[in-house]
mmCIF file of C-alpha atoms and ligand atoms in Angstrom:
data_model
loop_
_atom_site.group_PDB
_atom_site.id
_atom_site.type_symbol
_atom_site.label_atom_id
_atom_site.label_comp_id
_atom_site.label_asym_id
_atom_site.label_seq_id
_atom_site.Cartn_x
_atom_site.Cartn_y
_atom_site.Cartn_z
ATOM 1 C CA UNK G 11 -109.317 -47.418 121.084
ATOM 2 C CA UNK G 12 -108.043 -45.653 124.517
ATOM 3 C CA UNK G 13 -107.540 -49.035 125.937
ATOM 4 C CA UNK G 14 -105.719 -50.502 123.222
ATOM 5 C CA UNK G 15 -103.303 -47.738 123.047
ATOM 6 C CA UNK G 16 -102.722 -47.940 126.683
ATOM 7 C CA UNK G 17 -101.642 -51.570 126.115
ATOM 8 C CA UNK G 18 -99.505 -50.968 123.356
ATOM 9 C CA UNK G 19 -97.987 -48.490 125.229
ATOM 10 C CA UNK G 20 -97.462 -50.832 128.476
ATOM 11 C CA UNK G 21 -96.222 -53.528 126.375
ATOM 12 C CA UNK G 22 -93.204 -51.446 124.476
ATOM 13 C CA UNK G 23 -92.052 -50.007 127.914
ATOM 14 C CA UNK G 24 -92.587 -53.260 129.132
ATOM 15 C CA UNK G 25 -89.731 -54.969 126.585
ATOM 16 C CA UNK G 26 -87.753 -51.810 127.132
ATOM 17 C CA UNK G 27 -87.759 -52.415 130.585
ATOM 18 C CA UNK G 28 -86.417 -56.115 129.930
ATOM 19 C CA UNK G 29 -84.038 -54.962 127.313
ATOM 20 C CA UNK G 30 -82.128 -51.997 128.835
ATOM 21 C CA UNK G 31 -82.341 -52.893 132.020
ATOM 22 C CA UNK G 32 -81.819 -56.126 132.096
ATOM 23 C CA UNK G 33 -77.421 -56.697 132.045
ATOM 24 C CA UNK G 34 -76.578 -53.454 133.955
ATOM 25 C CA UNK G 35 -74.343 -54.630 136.415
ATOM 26 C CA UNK G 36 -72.276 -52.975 139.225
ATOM 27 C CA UNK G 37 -68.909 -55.213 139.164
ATOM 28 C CA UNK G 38 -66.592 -54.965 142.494
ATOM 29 C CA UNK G 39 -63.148 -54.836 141.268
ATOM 30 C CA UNK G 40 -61.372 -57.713 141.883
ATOM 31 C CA UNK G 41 -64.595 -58.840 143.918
ATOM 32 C CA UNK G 42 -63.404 -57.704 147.477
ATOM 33 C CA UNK G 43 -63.679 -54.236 148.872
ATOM 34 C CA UNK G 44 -60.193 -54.669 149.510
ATOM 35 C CA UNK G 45 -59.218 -56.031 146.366
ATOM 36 C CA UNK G 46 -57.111 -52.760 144.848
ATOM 37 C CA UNK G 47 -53.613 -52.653 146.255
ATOM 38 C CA UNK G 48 -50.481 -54.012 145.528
ATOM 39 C CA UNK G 49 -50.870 -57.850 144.845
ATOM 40 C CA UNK G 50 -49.063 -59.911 146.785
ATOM 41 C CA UNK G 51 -48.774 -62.313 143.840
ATOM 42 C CA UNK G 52 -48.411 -62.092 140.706
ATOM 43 C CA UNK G 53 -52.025 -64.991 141.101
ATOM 44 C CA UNK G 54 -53.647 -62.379 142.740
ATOM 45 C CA UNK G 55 -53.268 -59.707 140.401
ATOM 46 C CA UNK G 56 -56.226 -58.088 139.169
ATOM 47 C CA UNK G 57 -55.470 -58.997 135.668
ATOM 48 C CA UNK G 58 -55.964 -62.699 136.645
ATOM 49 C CA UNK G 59 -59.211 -61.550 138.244
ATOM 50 C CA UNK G 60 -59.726 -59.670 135.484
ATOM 51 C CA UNK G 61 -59.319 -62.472 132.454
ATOM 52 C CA UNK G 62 -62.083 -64.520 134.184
ATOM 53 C CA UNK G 63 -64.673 -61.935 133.733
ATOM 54 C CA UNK G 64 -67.085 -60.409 131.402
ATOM 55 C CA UNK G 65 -67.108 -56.835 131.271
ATOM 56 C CA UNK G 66 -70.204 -54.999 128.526
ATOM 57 C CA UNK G 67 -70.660 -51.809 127.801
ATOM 58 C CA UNK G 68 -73.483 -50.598 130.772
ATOM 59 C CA UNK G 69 -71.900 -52.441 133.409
ATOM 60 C CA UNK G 70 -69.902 -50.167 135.709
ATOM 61 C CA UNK G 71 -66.516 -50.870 137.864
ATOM 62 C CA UNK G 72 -66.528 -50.289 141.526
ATOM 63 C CA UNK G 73 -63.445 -49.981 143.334
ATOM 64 C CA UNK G 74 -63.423 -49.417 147.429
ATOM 65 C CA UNK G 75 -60.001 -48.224 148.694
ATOM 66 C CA UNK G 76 -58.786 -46.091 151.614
ATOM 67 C CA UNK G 77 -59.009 -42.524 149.901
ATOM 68 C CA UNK G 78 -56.470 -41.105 152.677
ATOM 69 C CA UNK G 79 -53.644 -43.712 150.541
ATOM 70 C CA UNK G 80 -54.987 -44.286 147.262
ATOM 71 C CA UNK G 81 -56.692 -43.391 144.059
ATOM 72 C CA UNK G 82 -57.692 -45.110 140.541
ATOM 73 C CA UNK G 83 -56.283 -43.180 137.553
ATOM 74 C CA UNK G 84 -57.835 -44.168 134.210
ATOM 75 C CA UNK G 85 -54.675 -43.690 131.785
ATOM 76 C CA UNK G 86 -53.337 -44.031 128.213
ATOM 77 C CA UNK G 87 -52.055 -47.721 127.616
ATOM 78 C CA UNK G 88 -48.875 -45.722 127.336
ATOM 79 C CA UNK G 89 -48.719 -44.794 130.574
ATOM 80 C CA UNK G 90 -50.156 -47.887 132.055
ATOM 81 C CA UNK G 91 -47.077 -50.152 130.574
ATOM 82 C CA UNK G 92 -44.765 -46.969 132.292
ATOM 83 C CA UNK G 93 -46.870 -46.295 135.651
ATOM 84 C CA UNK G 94 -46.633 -42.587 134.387
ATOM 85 C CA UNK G 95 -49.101 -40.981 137.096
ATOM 86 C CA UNK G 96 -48.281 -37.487 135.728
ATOM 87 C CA UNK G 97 -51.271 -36.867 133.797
ATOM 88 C CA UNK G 98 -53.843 -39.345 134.104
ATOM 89 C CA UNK G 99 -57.068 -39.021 131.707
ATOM 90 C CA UNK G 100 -59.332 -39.482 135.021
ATOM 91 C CA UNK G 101 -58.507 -39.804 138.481
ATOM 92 C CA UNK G 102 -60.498 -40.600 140.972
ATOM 93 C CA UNK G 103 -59.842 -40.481 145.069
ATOM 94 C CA UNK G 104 -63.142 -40.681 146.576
ATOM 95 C CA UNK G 105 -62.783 -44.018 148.128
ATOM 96 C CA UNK G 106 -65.532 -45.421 146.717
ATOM 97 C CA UNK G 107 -65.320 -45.288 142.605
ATOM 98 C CA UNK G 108 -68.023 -46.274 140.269
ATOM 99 C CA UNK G 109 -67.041 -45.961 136.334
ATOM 100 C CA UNK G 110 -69.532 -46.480 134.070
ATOM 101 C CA UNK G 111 -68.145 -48.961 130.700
ATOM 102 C CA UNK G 112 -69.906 -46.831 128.070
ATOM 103 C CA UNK G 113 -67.892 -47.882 125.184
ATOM 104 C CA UNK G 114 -65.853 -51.263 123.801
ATOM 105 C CA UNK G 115 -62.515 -52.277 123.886
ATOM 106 C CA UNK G 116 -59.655 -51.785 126.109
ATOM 107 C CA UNK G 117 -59.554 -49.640 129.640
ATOM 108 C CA UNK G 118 -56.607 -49.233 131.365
ATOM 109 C CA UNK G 119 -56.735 -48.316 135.392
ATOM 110 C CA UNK G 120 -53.555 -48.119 137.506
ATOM 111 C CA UNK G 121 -52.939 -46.670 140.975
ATOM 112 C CA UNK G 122 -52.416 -43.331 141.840
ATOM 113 C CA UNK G 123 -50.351 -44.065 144.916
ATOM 114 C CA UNK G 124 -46.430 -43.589 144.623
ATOM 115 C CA UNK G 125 -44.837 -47.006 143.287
ATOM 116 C CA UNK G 126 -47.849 -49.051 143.327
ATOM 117 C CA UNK G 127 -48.464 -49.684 139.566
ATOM 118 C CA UNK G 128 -45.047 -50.701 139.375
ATOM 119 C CA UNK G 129 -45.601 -53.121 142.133
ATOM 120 C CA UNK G 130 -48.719 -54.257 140.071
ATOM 121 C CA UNK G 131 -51.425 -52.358 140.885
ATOM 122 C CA UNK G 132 -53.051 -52.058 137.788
ATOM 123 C CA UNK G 133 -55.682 -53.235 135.831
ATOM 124 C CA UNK G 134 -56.803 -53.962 131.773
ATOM 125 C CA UNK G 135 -60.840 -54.611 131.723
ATOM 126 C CA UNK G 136 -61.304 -55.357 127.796
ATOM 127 C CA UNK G 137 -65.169 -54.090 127.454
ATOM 128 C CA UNK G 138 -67.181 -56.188 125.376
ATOM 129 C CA UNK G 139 -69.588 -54.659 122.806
ATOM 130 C CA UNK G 140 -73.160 -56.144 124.068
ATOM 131 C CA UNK G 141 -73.921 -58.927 121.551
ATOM 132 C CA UNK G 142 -70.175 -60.375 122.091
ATOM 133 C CA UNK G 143 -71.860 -61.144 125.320
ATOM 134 C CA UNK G 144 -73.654 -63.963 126.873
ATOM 135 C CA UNK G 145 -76.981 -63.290 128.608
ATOM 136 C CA UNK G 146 -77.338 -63.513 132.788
ATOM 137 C CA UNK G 147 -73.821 -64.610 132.750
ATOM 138 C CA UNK G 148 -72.493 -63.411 135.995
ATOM 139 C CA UNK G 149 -68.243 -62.384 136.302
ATOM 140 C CA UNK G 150 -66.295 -65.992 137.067
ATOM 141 C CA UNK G 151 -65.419 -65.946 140.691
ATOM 142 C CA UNK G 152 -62.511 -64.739 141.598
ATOM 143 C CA UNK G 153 -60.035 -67.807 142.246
ATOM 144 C CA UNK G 154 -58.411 -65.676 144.887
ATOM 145 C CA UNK G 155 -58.703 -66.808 148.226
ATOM 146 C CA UNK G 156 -60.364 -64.047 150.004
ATOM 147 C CA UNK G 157 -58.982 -62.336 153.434
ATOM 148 C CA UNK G 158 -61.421 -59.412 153.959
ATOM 149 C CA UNK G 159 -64.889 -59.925 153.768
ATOM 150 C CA UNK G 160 -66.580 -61.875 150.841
ATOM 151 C CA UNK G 161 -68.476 -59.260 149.025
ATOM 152 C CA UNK G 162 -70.329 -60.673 145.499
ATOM 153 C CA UNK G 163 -70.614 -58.588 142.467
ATOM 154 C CA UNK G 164 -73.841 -56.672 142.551
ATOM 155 C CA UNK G 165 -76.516 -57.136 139.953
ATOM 156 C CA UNK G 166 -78.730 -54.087 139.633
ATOM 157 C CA UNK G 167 -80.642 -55.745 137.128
ATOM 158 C CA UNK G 168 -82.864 -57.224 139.275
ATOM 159 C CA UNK G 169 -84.063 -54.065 141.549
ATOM 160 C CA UNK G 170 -84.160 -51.973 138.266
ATOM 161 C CA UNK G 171 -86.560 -54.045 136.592
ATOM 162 C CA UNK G 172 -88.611 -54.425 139.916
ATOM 163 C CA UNK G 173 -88.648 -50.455 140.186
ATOM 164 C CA UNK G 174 -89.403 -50.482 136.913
ATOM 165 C CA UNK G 175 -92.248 -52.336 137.125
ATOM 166 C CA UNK G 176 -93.719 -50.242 139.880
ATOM 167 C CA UNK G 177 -93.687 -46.710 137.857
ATOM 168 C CA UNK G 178 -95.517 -49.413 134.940
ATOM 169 C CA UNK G 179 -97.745 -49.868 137.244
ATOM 170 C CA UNK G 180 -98.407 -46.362 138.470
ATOM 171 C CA UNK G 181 -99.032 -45.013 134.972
ATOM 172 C CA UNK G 182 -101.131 -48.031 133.788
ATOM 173 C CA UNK G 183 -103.334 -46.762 137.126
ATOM 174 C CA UNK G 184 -103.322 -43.045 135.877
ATOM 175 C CA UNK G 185 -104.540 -44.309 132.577
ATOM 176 C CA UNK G 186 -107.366 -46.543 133.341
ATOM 177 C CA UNK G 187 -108.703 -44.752 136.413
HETATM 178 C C1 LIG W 202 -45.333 -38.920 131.805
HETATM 179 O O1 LIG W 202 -46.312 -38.301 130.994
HETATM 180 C C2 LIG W 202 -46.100 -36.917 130.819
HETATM 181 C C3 LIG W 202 -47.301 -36.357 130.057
HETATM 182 O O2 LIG W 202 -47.658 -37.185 128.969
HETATM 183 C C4 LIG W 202 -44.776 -36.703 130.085
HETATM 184 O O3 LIG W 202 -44.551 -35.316 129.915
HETATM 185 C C5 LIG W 202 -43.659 -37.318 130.904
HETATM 186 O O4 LIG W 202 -42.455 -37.209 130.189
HETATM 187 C C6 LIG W 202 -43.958 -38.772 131.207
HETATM 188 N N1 LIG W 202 -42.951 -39.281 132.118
HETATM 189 C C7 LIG W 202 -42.281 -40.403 131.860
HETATM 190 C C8 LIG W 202 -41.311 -40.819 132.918
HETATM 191 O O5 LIG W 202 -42.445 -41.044 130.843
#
């Protein structure tokens, strides 16, 4: 009876593991740590990066900037189409920003720096409710050519599950011995 529990019990966290784990991604914003700053293009915006990628709800955004220059500002689509920077409904200026999608729909990101977001330093990401999504589908690469260093999106998928599997393991241990 013990036994059989115990295997119930690794199986479920087993598919849990697969299930939740499995599409977290970390997604570099415009996939180049220096990727947020006034375009130099309208090509190379990051709404062009931005259409050929898939964004779901428990992936997060990473942006890399100078913190000394810049900031993200997460803002009302209002002020997005008027790069008002007056009262943003997050701001972030740590230089390295991670913001987790945790709901559907549209999210609208512009610069905090004086005159970028007119200059077009903004950014839409359109979040994508989980089963509007394909599986293991990775963002489109950027067509961008790059001039910093190359830097891939991240998938944490992969080391979550593999972490995962070692706490499985550890409790299966506890259990049988
Ligand atoms: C910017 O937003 C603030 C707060 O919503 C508002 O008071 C201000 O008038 C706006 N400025 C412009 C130029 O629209």
């Amino acid at each position: 009876m013990a036994s059989s529990r115990t295997i119930s019990y690794f199986l479920v966290l087993m598919v849990l593991s697969i299930f939740s784990f499995s599409e977290a991604r970390e997604i570099l914003v415009g996939s180049n740590t220096d990727a947020w700053k006034i375009p130099s293009s309208d090509s190379e915006s990051l709404n062009r990066w931005a259409e050929g990628s898939r964004f779901q709800i428990g992936d997060s955004l990473v942006w890399k900037y100078d913190a000394q220059k810049d900031s993200v500002l997460q803002v009302t689509k209002q002020d997005y189409a008027t790069c008002n920077i007056s009262s943003p409904i997050a701001k972030y200026k740590d230089g390295s920003t991670k913001v987790k999608l945790d709901r559907s729909g549209p999210l609208y990101f512009i610069s905090g720096a004086s005159g970028h977001c007119e200059k077009g330093q903004k950014l839409i990401v359109v979040v994508l409710s989980a089963r509007h999504g394909l599986t293991g589908i990775s963002p489109a690469p950027s067509p961008m050519e790059y001039d910093g260093p190359a830097v891939a999106p991240t998938s944490s998928g992969t080391s979550l599950r593999g972490g995962l599997m070692v706490i499985l393991g550890g409790l299966v241990g506890m259990v049988l011995f």
